[in-house]
Coordinates of N, CA and C in Angstrom, one line a residue:
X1 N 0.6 12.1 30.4 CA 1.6 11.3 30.8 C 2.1 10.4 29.6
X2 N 3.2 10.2 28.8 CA 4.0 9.9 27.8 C 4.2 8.0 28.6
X3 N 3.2 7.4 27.1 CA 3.1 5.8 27.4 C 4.8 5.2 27.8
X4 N 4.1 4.0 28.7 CA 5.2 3.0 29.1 C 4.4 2.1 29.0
X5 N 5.9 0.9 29.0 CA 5.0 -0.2 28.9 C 5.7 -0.9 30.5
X6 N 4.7 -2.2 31.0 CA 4.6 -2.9 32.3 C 5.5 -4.1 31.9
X7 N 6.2 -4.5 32.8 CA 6.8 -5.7 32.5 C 6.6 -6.4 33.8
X8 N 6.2 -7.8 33.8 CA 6.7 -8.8 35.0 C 6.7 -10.1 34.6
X9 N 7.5 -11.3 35.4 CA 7.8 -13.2 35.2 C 6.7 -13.4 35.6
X10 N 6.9 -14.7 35.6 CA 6.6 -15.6 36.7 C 7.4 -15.4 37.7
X11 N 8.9 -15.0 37.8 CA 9.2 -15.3 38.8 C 9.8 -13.8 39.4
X12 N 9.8 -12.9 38.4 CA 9.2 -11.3 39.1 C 8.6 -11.2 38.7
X13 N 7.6 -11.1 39.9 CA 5.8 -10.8 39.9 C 5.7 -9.5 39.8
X14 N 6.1 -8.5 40.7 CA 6.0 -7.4 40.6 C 6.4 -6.6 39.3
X15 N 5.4 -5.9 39.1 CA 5.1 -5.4 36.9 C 6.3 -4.2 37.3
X16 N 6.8 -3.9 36.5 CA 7.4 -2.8 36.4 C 7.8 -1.9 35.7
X17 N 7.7 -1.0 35.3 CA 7.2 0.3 34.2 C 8.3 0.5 33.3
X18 N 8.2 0.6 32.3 CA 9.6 0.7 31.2 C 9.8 2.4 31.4
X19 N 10.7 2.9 30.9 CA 11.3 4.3 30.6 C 10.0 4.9 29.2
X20 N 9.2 6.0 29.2 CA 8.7 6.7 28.9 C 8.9 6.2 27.2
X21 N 7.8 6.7 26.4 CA 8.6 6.7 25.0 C 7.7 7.6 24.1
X22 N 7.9 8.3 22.9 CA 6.6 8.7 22.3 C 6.3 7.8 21.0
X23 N 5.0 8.4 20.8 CA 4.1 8.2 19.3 C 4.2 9.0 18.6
X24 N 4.6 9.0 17.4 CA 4.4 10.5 16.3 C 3.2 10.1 15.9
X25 N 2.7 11.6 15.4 CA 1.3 11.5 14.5 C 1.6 10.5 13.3
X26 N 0.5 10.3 12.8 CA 0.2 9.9 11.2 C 0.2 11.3 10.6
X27 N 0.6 10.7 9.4 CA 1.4 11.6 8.0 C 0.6 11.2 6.9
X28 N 0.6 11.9 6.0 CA -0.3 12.1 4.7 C 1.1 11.3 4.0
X29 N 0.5 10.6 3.0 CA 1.8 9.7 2.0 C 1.7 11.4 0.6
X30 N 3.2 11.1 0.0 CA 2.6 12.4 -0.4 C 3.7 11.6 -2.3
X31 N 3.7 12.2 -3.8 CA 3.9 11.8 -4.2 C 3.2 10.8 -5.0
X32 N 2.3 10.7 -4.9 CA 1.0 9.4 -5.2 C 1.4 9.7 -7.1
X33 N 1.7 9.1 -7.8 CA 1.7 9.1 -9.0 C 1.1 8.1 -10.0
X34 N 0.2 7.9 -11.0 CA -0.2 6.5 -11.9 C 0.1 6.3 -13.1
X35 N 0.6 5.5 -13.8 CA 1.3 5.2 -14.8 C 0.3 4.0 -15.5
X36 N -0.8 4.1 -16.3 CA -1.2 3.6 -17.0 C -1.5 3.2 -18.8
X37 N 0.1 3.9 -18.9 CA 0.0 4.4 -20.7 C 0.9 2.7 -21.2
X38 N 1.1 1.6 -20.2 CA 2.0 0.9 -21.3 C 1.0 -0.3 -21.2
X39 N 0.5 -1.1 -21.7 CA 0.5 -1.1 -22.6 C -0.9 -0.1 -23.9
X40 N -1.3 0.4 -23.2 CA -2.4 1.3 -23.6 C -3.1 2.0 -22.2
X41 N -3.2 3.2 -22.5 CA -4.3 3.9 -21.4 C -5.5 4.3 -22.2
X42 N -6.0 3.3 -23.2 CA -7.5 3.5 -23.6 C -8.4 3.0 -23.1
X43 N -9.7 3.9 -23.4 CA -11.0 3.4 -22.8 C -11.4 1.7 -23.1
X44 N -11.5 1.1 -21.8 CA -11.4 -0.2 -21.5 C -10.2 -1.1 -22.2
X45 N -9.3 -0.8 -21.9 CA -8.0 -1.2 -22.3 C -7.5 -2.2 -21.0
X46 N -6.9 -3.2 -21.5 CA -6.2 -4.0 -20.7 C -5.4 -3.2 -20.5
X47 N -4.2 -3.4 -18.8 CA -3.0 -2.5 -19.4 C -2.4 -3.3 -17.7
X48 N -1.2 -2.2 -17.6 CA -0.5 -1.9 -16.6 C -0.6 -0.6 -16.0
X49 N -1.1 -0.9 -14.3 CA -0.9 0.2 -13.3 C 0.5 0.5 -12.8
X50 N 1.1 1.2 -13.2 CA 2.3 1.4 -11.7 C 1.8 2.7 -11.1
X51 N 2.0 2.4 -9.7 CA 1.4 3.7 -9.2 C 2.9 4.0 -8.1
X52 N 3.1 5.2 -8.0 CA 4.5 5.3 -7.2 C 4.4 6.5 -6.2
X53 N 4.7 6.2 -5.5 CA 4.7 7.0 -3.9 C 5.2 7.1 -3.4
X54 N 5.6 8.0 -2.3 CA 6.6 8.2 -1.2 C 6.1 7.8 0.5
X55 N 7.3 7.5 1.1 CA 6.7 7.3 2.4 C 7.1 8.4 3.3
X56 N 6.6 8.8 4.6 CA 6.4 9.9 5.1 C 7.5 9.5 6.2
X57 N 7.5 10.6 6.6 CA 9.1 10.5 7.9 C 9.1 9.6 8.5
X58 N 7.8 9.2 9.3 CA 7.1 8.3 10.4 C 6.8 7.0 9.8
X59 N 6.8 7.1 8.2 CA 6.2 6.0 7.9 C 6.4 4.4 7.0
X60 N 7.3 4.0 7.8 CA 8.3 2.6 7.1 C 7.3 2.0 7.6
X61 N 7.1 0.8 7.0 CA 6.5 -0.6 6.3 C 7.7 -1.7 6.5
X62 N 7.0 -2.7 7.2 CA 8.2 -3.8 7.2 C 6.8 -4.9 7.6
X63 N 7.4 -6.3 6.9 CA 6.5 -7.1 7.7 C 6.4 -7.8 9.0
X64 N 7.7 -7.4 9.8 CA 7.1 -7.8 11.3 C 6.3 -6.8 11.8
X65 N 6.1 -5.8 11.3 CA 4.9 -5.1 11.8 C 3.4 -5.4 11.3
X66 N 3.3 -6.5 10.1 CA 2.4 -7.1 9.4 C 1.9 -5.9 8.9
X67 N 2.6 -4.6 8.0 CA 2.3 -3.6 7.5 C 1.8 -4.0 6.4
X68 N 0.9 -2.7 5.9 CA 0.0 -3.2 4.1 C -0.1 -1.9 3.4
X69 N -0.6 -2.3 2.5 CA -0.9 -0.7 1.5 C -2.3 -1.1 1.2
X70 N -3.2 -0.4 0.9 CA -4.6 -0.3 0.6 C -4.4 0.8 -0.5
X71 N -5.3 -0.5 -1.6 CA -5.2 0.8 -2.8 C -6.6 0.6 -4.0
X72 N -7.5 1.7 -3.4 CA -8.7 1.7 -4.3 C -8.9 2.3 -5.5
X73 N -9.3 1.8 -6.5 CA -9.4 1.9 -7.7 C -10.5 2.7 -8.3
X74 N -10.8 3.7 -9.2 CA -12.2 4.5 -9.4 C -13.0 3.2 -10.2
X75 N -14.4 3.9 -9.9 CA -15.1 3.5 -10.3 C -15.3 3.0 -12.0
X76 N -16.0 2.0 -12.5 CA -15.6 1.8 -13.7 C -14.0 0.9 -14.0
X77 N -13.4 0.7 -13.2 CA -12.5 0.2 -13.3 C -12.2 -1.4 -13.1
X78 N -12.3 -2.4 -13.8 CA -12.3 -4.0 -14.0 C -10.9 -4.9 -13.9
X79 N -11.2 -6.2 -13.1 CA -10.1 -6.6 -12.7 C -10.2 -8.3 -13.3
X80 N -11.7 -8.8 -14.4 CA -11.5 -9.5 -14.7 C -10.1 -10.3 -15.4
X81 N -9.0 -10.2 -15.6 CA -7.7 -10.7 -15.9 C -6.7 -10.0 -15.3
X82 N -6.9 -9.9 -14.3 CA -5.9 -9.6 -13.1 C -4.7 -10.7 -12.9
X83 N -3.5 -10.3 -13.9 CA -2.6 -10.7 -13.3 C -1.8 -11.1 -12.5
X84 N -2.1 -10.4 -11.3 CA -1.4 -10.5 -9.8 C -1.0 -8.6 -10.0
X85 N 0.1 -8.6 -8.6 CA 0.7 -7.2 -8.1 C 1.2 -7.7 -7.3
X86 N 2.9 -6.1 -7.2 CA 3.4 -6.4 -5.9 C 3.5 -5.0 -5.8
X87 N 4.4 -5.3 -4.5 CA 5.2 -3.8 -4.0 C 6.5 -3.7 -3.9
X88 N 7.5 -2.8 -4.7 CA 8.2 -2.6 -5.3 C 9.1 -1.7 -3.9
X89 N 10.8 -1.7 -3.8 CA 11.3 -1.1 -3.1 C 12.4 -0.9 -3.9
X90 N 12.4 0.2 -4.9 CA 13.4 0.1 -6.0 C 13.4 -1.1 -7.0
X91 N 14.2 -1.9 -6.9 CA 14.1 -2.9 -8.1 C 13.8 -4.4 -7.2
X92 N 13.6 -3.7 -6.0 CA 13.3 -5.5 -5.2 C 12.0 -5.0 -5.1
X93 N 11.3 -6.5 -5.2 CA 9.8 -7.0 -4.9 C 9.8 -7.3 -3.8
X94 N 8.9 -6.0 -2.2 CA 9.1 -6.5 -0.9 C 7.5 -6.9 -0.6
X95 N 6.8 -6.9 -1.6 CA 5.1 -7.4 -1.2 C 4.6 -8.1 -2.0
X96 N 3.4 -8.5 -2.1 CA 2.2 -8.6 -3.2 C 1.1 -8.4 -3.0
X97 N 0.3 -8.1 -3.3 CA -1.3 -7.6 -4.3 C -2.2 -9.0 -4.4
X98 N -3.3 -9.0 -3.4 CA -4.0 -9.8 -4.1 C -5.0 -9.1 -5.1
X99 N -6.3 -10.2 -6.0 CA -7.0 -9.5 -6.6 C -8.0 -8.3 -5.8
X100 N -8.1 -7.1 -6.8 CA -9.1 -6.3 -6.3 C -10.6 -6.8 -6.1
X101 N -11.4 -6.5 -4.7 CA -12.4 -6.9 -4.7 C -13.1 -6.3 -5.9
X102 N -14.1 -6.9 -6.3 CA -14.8 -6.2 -7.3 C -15.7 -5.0 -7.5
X103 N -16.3 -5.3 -6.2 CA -17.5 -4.9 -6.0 C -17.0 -3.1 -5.3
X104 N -15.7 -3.2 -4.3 CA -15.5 -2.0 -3.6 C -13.6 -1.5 -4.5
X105 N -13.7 -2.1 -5.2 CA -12.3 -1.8 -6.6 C -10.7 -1.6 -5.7
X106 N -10.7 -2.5 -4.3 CA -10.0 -2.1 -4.0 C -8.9 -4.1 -3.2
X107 N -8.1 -3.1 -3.0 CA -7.0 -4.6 -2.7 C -6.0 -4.0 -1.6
X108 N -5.6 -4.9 -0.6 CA -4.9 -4.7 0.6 C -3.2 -5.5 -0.1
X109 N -2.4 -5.0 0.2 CA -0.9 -5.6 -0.6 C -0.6 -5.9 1.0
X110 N 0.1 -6.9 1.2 CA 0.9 -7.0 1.9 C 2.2 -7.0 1.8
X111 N 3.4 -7.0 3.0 CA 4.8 -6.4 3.0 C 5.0 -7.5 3.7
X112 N 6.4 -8.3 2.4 CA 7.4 -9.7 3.0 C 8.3 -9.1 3.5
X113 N 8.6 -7.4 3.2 CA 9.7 -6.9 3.2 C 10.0 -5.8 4.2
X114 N 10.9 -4.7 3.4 CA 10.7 -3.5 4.1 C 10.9 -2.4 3.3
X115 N 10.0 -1.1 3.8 CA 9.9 -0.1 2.7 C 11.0 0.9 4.4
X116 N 11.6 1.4 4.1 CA 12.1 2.5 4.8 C 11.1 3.5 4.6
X117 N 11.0 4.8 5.8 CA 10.8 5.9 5.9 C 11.3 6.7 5.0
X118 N 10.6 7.6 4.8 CA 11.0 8.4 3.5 C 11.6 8.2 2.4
X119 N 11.0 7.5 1.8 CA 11.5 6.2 0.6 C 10.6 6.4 -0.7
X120 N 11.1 6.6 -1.5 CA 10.0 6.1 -2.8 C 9.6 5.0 -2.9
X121 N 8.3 4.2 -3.3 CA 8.0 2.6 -4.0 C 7.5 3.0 -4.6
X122 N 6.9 1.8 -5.2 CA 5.8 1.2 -5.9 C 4.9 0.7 -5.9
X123 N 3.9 0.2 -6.6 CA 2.6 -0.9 -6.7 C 2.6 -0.9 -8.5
X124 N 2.9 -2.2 -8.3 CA 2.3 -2.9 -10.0 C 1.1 -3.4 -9.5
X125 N 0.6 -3.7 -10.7 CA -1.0 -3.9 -11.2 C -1.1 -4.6 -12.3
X126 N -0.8 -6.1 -12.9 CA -0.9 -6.7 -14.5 C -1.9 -6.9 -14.3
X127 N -2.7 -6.6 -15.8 CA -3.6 -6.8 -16.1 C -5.2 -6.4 -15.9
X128 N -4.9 -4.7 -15.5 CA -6.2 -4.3 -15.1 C -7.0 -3.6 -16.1
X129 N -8.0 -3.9 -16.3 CA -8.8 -3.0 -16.9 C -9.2 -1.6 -16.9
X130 N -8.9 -0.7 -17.9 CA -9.1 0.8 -17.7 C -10.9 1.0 -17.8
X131 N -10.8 2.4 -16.8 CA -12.6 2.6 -17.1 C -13.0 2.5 -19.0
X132 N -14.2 2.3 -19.2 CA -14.7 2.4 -20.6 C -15.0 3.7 -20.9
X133 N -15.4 4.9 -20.1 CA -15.7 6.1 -20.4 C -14.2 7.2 -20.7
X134 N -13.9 7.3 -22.2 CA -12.8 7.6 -22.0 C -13.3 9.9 -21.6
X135 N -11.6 10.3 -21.8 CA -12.2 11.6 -21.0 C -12.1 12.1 -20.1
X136 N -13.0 11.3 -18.9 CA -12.9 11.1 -17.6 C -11.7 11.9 -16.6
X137 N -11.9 12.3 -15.7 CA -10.4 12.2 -15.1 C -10.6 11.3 -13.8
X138 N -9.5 10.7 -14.0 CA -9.8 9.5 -12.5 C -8.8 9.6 -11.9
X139 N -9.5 9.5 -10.3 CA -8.1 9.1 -9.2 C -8.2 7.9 -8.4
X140 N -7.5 7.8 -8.3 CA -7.5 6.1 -6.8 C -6.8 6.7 -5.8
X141 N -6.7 6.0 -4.6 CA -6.6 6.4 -3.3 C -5.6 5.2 -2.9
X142 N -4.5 6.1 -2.2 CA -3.9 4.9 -1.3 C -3.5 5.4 0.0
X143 N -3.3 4.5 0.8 CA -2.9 4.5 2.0 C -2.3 3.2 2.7
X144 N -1.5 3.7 3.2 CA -0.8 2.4 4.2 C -1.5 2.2 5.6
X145 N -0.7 1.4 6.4 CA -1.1 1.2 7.5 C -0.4 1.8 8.3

């Protein structure tokens, strides 16, 4: 049976069922790209993350839905002069970034704004520290809500 929702007052008591509606599945974000060559991508290098992604058919971000992005960092990776971060909707700033926990390298952004469906953004990152083991190949993870 395809969800509805109940409605009733105070002063109609009796609940009564809205018109049918669906859920789409969750979608894989796809696009995930990292950008950490300016100001250096050397081993333990201060620098700049931009990481840039796409959103999925189903998957706009606005903040009356109190939507977020979640984005973990590999291991080896340091946030002692962490800058700040936002999230990027073309050239407007619709979020920000708090610091990455340290311990699990990862940070929850929140959305002032709105990212449309099927949209490219962003995530800046000032001031993160690159792993020390250069070589390496590293990835980070993101996901929305």
């Amino acid at each position: 049976m395809p969800p509805s929702a109940t409605v009733a007052t105070s002063s109609d008591t009796t609940p009564t069922s809205s018109q049918s509606y669906t859920v789409a599945p969750a979608n894989t974000l796809s696009n995930i790209s990292v950008n950490n060559t300016s100001p250096s991508n050397g081993a333990g290098a201060r620098t700049q993350y931009v990481i840039g992604f796409a959103t999925t058919a189903t998957g706009g971000l606005s903040s009356t839905a109190q939507s977020t992005v979640d984005v973990t960092f590999p291991a080896g990776t340091t946030f002692a002069n962490y800058g700040g971060g936002g999230v990027f909707d073309g050239t407007t700033r619709i979020g920000s970034c708090p610091t990455p926990n340290t311990t699990m390298r990862q940070t929850t952004c929140s959305i002032f704004g709105a990212i449309g469906a099927s949209t490219t953004a962003r995530l800046e990152f000032n001031g993160i520290t690159n792993p020390a083991t250069p070589g390496s190949t590293y990835a980070l993870t993101v996901a929305t809500s």
